Coordinates of C-alpha atoms in Angstrom, one line a residue:
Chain A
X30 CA 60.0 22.4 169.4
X31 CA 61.5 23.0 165.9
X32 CA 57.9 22.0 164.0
X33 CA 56.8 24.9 166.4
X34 CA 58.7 27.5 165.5
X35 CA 58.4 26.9 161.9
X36 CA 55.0 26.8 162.3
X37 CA 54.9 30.0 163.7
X38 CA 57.2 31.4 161.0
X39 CA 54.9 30.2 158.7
X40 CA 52.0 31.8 160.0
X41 CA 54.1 34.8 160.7
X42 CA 55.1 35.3 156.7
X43 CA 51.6 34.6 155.7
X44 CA 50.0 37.0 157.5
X45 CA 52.8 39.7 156.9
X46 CA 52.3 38.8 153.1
X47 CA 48.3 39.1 153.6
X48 CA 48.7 42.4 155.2
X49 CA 51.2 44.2 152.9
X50 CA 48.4 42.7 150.1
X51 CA 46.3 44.7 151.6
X52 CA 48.5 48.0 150.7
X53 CA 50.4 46.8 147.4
X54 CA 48.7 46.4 144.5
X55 CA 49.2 42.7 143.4
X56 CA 51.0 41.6 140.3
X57 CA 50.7 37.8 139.3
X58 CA 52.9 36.1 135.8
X59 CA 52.9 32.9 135.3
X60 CA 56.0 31.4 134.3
X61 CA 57.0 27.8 132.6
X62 CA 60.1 25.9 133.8
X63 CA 60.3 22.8 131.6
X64 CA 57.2 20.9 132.5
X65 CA 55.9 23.1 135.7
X66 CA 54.2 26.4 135.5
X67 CA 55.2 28.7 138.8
X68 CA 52.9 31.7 139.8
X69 CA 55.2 34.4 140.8
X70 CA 53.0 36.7 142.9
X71 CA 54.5 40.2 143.4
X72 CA 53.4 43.2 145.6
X73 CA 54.5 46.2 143.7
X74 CA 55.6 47.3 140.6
X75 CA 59.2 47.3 141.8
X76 CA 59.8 44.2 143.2
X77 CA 57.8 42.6 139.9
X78 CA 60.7 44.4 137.3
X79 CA 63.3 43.6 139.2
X80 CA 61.9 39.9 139.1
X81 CA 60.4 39.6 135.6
X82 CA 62.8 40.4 133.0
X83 CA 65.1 37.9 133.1
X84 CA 62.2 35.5 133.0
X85 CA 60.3 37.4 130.7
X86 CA 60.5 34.9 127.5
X87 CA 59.2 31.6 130.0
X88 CA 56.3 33.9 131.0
X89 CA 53.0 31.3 130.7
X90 CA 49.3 32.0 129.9
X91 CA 47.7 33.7 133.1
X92 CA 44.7 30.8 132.8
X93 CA 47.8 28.2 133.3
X94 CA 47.4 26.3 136.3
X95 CA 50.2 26.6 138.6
X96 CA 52.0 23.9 140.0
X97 CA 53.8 26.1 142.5
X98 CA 53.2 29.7 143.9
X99 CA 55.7 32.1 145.2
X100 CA 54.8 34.9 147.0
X101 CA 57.2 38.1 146.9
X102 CA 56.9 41.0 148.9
X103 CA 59.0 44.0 150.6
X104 CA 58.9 46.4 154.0
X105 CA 59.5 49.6 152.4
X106 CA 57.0 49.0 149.4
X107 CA 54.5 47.8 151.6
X108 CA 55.4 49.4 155.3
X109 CA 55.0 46.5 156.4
X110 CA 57.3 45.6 159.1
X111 CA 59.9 42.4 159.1
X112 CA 59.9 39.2 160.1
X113 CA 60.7 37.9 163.0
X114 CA 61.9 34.6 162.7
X115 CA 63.2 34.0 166.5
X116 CA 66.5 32.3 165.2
X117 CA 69.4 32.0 167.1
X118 CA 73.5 30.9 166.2
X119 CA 72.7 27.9 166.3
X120 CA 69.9 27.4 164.0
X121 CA 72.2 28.5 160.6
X122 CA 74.6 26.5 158.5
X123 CA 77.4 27.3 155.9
X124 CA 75.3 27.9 153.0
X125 CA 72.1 29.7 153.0
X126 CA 69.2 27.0 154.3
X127 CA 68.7 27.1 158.0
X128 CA 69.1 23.8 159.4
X129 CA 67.3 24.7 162.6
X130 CA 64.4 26.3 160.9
X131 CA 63.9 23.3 158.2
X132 CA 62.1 20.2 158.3
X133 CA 60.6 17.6 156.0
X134 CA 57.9 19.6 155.0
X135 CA 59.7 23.3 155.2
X136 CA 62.7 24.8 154.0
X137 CA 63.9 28.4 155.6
X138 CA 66.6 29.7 153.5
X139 CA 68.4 33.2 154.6
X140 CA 68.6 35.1 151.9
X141 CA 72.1 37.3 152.7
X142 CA 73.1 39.3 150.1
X143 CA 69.8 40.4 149.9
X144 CA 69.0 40.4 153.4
X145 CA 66.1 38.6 153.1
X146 CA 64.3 35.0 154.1
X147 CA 62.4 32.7 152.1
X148 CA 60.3 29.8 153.7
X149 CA 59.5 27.2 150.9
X150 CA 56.7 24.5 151.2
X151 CA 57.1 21.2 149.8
X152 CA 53.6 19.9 150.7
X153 CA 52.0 23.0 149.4
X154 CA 54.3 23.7 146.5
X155 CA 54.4 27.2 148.2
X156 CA 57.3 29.8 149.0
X157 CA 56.9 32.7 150.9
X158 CA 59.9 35.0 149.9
X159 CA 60.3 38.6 152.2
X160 CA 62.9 41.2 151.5
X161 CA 63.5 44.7 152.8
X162 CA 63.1 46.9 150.0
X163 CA 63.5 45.7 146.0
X164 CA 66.9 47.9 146.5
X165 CA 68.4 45.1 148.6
X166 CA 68.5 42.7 145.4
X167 CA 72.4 42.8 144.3
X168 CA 72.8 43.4 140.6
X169 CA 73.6 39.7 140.0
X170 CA 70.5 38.1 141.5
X171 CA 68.7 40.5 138.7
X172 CA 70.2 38.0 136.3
X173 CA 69.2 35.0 138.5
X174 CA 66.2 36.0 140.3
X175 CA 64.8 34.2 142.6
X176 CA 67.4 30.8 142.1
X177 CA 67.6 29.5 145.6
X178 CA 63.9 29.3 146.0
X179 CA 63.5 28.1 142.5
X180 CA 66.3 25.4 143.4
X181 CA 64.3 24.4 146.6
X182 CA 61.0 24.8 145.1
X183 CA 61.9 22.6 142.1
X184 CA 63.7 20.0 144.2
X185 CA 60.3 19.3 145.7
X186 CA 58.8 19.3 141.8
X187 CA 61.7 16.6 140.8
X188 CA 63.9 19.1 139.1
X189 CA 67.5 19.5 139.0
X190 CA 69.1 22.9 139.3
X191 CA 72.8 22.9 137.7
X192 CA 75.0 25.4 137.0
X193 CA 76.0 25.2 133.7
X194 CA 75.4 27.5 130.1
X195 CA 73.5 25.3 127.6
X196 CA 73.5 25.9 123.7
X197 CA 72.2 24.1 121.0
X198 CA 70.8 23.5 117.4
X199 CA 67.8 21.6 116.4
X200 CA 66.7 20.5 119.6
X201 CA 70.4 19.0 120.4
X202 CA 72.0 20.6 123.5
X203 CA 75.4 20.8 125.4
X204 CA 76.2 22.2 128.6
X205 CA 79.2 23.8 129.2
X206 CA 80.2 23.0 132.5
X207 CA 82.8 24.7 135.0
X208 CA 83.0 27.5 137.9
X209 CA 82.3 30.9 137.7
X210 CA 85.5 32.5 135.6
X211 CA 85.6 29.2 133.2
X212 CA 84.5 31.2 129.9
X213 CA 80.5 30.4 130.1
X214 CA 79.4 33.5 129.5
X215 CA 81.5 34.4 126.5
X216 CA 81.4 31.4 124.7
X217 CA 77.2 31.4 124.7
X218 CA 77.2 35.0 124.0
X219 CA 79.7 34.3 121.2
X220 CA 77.8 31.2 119.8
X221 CA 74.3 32.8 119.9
X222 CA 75.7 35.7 118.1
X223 CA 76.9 32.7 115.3
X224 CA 73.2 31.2 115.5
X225 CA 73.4 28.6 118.0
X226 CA 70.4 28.2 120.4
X227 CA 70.7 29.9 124.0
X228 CA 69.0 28.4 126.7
X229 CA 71.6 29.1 129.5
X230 CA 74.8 30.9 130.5
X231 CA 74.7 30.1 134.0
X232 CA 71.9 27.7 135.4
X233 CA 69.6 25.9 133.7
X234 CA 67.3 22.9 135.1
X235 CA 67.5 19.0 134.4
X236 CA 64.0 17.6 133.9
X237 CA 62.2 15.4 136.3
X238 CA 61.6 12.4 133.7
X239 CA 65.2 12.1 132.3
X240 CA 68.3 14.1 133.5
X241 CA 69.2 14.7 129.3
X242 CA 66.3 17.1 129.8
X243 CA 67.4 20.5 129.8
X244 CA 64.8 23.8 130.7
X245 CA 66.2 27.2 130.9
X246 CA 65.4 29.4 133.1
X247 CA 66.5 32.7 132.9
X248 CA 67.5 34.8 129.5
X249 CA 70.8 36.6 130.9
X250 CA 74.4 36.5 130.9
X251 CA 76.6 38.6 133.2
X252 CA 79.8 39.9 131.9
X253 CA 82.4 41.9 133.6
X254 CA 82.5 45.6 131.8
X255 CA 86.3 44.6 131.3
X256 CA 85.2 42.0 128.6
X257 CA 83.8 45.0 126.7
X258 CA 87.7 45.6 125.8
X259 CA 87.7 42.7 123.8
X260 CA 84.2 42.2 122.7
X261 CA 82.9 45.7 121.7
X262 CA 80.1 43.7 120.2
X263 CA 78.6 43.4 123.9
X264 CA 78.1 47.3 124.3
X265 CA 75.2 47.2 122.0
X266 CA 73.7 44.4 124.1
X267 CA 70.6 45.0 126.2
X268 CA 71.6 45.4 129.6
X269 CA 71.3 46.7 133.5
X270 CA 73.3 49.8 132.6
X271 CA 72.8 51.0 136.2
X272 CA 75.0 48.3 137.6
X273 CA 77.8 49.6 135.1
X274 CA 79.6 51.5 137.8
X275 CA 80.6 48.3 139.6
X276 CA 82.4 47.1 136.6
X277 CA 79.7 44.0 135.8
X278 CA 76.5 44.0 134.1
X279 CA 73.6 41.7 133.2
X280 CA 73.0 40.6 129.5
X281 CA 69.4 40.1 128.9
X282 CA 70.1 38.0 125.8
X283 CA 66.3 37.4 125.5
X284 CA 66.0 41.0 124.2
X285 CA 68.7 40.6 122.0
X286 CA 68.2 37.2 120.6
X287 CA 64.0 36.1 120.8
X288 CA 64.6 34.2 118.2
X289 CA 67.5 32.1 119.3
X290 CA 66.0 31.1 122.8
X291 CA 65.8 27.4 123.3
X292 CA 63.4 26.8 126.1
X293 CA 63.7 22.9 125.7
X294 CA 67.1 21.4 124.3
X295 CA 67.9 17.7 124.7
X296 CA 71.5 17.2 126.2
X297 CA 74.0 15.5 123.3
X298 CA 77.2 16.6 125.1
X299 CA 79.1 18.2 127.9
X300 CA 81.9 20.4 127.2
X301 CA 84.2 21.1 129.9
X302 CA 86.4 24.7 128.5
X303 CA 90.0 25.1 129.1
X304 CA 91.7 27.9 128.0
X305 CA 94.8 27.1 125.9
X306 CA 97.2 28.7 123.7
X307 CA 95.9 26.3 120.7
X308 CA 92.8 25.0 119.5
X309 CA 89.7 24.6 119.5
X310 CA 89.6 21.2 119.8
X311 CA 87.7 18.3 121.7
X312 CA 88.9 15.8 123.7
X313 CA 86.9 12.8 125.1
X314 CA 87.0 12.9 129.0
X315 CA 85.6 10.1 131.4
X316 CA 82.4 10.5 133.0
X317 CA 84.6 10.6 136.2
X318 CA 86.2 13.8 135.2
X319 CA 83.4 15.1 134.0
X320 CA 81.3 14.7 137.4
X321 CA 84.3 16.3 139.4
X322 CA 84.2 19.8 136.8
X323 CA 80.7 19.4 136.8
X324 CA 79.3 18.6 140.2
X325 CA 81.3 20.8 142.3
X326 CA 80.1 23.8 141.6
X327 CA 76.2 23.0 141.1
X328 CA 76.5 21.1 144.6
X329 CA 77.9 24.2 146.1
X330 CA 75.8 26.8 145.0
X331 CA 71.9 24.5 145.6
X332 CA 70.4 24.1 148.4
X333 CA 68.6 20.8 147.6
X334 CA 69.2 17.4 148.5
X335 CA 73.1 16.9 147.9
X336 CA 72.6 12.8 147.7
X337 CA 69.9 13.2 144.7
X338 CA 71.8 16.2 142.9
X339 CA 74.7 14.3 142.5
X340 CA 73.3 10.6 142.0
X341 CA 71.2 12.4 138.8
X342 CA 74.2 14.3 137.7
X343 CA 76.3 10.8 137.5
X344 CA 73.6 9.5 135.6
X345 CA 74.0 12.3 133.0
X346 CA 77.8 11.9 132.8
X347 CA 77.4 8.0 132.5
X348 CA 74.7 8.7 129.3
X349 CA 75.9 11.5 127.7
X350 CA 80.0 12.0 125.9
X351 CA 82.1 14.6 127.6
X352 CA 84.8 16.6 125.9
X353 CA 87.1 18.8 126.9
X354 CA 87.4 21.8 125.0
X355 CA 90.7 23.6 124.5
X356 CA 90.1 27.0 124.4
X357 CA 92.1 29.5 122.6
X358 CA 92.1 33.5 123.1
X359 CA 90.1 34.1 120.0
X360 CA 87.1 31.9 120.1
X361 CA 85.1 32.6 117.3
X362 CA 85.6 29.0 115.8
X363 CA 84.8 27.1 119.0
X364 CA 80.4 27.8 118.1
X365 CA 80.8 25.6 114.5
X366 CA 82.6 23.2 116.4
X367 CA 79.7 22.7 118.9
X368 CA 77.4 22.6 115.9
X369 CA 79.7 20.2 114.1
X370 CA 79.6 18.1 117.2
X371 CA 75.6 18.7 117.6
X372 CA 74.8 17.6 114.3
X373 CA 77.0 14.2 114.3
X374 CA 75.0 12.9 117.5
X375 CA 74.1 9.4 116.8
X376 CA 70.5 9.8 118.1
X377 CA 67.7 11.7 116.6
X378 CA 66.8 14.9 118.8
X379 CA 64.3 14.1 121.2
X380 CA 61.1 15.6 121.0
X381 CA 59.6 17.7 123.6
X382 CA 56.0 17.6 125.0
X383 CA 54.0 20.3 124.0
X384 CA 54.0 22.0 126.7
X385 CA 58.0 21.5 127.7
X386 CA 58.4 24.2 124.7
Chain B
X22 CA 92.4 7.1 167.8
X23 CA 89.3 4.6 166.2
X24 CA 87.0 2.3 168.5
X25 CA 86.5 -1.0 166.8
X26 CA 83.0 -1.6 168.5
X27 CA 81.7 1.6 166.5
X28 CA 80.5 1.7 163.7
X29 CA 80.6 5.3 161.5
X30 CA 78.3 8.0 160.2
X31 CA 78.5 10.1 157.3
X32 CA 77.7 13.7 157.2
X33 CA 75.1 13.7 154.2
X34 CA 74.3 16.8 154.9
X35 CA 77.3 18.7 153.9
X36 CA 78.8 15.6 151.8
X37 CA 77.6 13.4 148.9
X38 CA 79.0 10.2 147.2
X39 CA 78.5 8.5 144.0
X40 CA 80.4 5.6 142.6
X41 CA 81.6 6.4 138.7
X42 CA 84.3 5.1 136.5
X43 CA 85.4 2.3 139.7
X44 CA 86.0 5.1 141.9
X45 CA 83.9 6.7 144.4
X46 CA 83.7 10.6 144.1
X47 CA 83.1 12.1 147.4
X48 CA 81.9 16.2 147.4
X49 CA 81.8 19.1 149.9
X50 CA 79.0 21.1 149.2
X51 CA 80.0 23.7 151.5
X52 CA 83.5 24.2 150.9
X53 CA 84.0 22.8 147.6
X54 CA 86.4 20.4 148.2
X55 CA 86.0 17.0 146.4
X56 CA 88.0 13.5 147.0
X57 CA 88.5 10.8 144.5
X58 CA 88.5 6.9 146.4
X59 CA 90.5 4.5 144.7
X60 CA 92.2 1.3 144.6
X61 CA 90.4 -0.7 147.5
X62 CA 88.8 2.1 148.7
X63 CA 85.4 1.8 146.2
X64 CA 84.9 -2.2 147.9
X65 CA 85.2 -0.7 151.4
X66 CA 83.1 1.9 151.0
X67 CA 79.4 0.3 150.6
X68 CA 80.5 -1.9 153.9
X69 CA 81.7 1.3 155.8
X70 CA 77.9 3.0 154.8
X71 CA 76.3 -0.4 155.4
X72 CA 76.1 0.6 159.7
X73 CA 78.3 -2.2 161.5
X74 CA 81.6 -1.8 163.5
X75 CA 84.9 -1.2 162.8
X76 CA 85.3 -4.5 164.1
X77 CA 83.7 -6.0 161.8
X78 CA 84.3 -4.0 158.9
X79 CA 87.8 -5.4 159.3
X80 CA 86.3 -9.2 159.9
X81 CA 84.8 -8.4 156.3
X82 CA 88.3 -7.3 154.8
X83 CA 90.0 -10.6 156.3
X84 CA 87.9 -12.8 154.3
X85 CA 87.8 -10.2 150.9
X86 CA 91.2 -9.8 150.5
X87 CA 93.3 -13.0 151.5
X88 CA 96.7 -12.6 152.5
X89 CA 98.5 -10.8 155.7
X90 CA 95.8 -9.8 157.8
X91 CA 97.5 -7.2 159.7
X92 CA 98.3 -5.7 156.7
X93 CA 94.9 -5.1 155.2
X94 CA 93.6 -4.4 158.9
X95 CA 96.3 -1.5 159.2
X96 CA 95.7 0.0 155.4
X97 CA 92.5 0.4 156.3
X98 CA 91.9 2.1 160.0
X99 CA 94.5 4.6 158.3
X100 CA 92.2 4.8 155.7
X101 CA 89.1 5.3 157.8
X102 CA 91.6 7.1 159.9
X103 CA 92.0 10.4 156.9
X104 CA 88.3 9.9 156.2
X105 CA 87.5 10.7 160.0
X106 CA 90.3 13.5 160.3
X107 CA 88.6 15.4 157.1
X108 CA 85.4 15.4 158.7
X109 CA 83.5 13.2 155.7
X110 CA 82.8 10.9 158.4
X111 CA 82.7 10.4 162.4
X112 CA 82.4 7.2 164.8
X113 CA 79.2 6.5 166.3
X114 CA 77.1 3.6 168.2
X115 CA 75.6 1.1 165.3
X116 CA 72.0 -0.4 165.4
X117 CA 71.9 -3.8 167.5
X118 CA 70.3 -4.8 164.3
X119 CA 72.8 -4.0 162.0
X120 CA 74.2 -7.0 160.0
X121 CA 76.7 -6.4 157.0
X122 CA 75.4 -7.6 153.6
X123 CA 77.3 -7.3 151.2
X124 CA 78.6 -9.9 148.3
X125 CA 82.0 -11.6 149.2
X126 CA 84.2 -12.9 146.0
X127 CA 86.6 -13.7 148.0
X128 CA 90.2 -14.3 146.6
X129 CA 90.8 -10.2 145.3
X130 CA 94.0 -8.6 146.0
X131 CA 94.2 -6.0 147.9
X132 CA 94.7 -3.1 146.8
X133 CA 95.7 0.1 149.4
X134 CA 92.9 2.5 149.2
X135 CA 94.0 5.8 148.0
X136 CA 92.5 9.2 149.1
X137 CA 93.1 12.0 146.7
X138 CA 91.8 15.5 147.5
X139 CA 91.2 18.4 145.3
X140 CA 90.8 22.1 146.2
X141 CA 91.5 23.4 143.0
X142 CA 87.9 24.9 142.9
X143 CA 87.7 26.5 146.4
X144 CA 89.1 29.4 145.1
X145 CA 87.3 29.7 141.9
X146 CA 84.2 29.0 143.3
X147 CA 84.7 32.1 146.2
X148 CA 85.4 34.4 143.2
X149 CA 81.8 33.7 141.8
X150 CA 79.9 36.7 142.2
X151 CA 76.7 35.1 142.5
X152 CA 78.3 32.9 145.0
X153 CA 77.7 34.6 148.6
X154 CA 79.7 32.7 151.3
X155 CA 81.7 36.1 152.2
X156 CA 78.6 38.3 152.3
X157 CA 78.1 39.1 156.2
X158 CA 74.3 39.7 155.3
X159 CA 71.5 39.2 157.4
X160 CA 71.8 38.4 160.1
X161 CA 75.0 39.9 161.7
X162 CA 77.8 37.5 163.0
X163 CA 77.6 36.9 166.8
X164 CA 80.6 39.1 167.3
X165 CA 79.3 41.8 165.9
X166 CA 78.1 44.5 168.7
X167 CA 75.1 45.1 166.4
X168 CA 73.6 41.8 166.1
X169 CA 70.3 41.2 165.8
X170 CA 70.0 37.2 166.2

């Protein structure tokens, strides 16, 4: 029986997680995504550094009560031994849940590139997330830690996990929107450095209430060392110099820029870049166009339901302007023209709860 | 070859749809491939989801979309046709109970349903770092003489 065996995987994980408790000094954060506060609860010192810092500016009281808990341990921290999850061929899909190890109230996701599992809980707001060693976490997830189980986990919460950068001024967002390679990165490190608001260059969350809700959750932005070329301004930036070798490296922009980090912004705009020999300029797009740039790659890279992402992502296209923005080689003029835009928004910023900032 | 006593299933796990803009956007969350549904294609849709037969998805069309029957009948099972050859969806036995309900203003043109697919961001989206489809990971493929499923 399927229920079975994830059942037993449960139990399994738990106990494995109890045991290596037993041996690895606990470290518990709390952390505030939007309108949730998740306890991340880390065995070692390791595992919790290479977890935190991209996180570090949504870290919450440690009183806050947690709407979620995820439990993080390792085999060579702990000498604890693996799981064993009993799956076979069958039981895996394209992507990284496990259909034959997922059910209504579970959700086993194979971790690969770290070579890890996570088992998420929907009725107890619970994930249970196992690697081999904190060395097995590629360079990138450092900059994204954690963002399949946060996708899952927040799925369950009524969250939206999309993969877009999001800047803003005032409390007025807009989400840049396009594939890895698109110019993200570069434009919000170029429009922070002008005084915009960063609250994303890669993934950020929609908010359960309305989809114009935007919550960041992590403070980085990856840039390939090649960039360096043509921005020298991004060598002085706070960064994983240890992953410099591979030619990439993780921008923790939150070190940088604490002032400029927008936890809460209120979406006003997409922008969808396209790099041109002219501009900047905007173009209005239909909501149509902007669903296909936007959808594709948030649908691809989440794990949640695919029906809900994309019904709440059509809502967002269908309430909020889109624009294309022509994108020339030099881009310092593109962050006043966001602002420009930003400020001309017909509606007054909305404003957050207290504790959505 | 379609069997007009079945009806047809969608595979919601690996696609989703959404109506915008009079179209109907169609995405492959695994591969990355999207479609854009267009001229009929957007009224035939809700019916095709809706669980009856091709039978009588086609009884349906005869009364939409006056004119040569044949005609409509044909545009469509090559429509349903591409759908099925792309995988988005596949024939299957409908509920006894099914019954179509869907409004009929009857007297509409038909239109031939176009079926345009985009791959433009399969190859972007495989060149995304963070983006792990070609990672062999954990666990090993079957062919490989270390597996450890």
């Amino acid at each position: 029986m399927v229920g079975d065996r994830i059942g037993e995987l449960h139990d399994e994980l738990r106990a494995l997680f109890d045991e290596a408790r037993s041996r690895v000094e606990e470290r518990a954060r709390n952390f505030r995504f939007g309108p949730f506060v998740v306890r991340l609860v880390s065995l070692g010192a390791a595992l919790e550094e290479a977890h935190f810092r991209a996180l570090a500016h949504l870290e919450a009281p440690a009183a806050s009560l947690a709407d979620a808990t995820i439990y993080l341990w390792d085999s060579k921290s702990s000498s604890c031994g693996h799981p064993t999850p009993g799956w076979q061929t069958g039981d895996f899909g394209r992507k990284a849940l496990v259909p034959g190890l997922t059910n209504h109230r579970f959700t086993t996701l194979l971790l690969r590139t770290a070579r890890g599992l996570a088992l998420v809980d929907h009725e107890e707001k619970a994930a249970f997330v196992w690697l081999p060693s904190p060395e097995s976490i590629p360079w990138w997830e450092h900059a994204a830690p954690l963002r399949r189980v946060l996708d899952v986990l927040g799925g369950a919460l009524g969250t939206t996990l999309l993969h877009a950068a999001a800047l803003g001024t005032a409390g007025r967002g807009a989400l840049i929107v396009g594939p890895g390679g698109s110019g993200k990165s570069t434009l919000a490190l170029e429009s922070v450095k002008q005084g915009l608001d960063f609250l994303a260059d890669d993934y950020c969350l929609l908010g359960p209430a309305s989809v114009r809700d935007c919550h960041a959750l992590y403070g980085t932005a990856k840039k390939d060392d090649a960039d360096l070329d043509r921005l020298g301004w991004l060598a002085d930036l706070p960064s994983d110099c240890s992953r410099q070798g591979e030619g990439k490296r993780t921008i923790f922009v939150n070190e940088a820029w604490p002032n400029r980090l927008a936890r809460y912004l209120h979406i006003e705009a997409i922008l969808v870049p396209r790099f041109t020999a002219r501009g900047p300029a905007l173009a209005p797009i239909s909501p149509r166009s902007a669903l296909m740039r936007m959808a594709v790659s948030s649908l691809v890279q989440s794990e949640a339901r695919a029906s809900t992402t994309l019904a709440r992502l059509a809502t967002l296209v269908k309430s909020v302007p889109a624009f294309e923005l022509a994108t020339p080689p030099s881009i310092e003029a593109l962050p006043p023209l966001i602002e420009d835009l930003l400020s001309r928004s017909p509606e007054p910023a909305r404003v957050p709860c207290q504790d959505e900032t | 070859m379609l069997v007009r006593e079945l009806g047809f299933l969608i595979d919601e796990r690996r696609f989703a749809h959404e109506a915008v803009d009079g179209e109907v956007i169609i995405m492959d969350v695994e591969e990355g491939t999207y479609y854009a549904l267009g001229g009929s294609a957007p009224q035939i849709w809700p019916v095709l989801v809706s669980g009856v037969t091709l039978q009588e998805i086609l009884a349906w069309a005869a009364r939409r979309f006056p004119g040569d029957s044949k005609e409509v009948s044909g545009a469509i099972e090559t429509f349903l046709t591409t759908l099925t050859d792309e995988g988005i969806i596949s024939q299957r036995e409908v509920d006894p109970g099914s019954s179509l309900d869907i409004p009929e203003p009857a007297g509409q043109p038909f239109a031939l349903p176009t079926f345009d697919k985009y791959t433009d961001m399969q190859d972007i989206l495989t060149l995304d770092p963070i983006h792990d489809v070609e990672d062999l990971g954990w666990p090993h493929r079957a062919s490989d003489p270390d597996a450890d499923l």
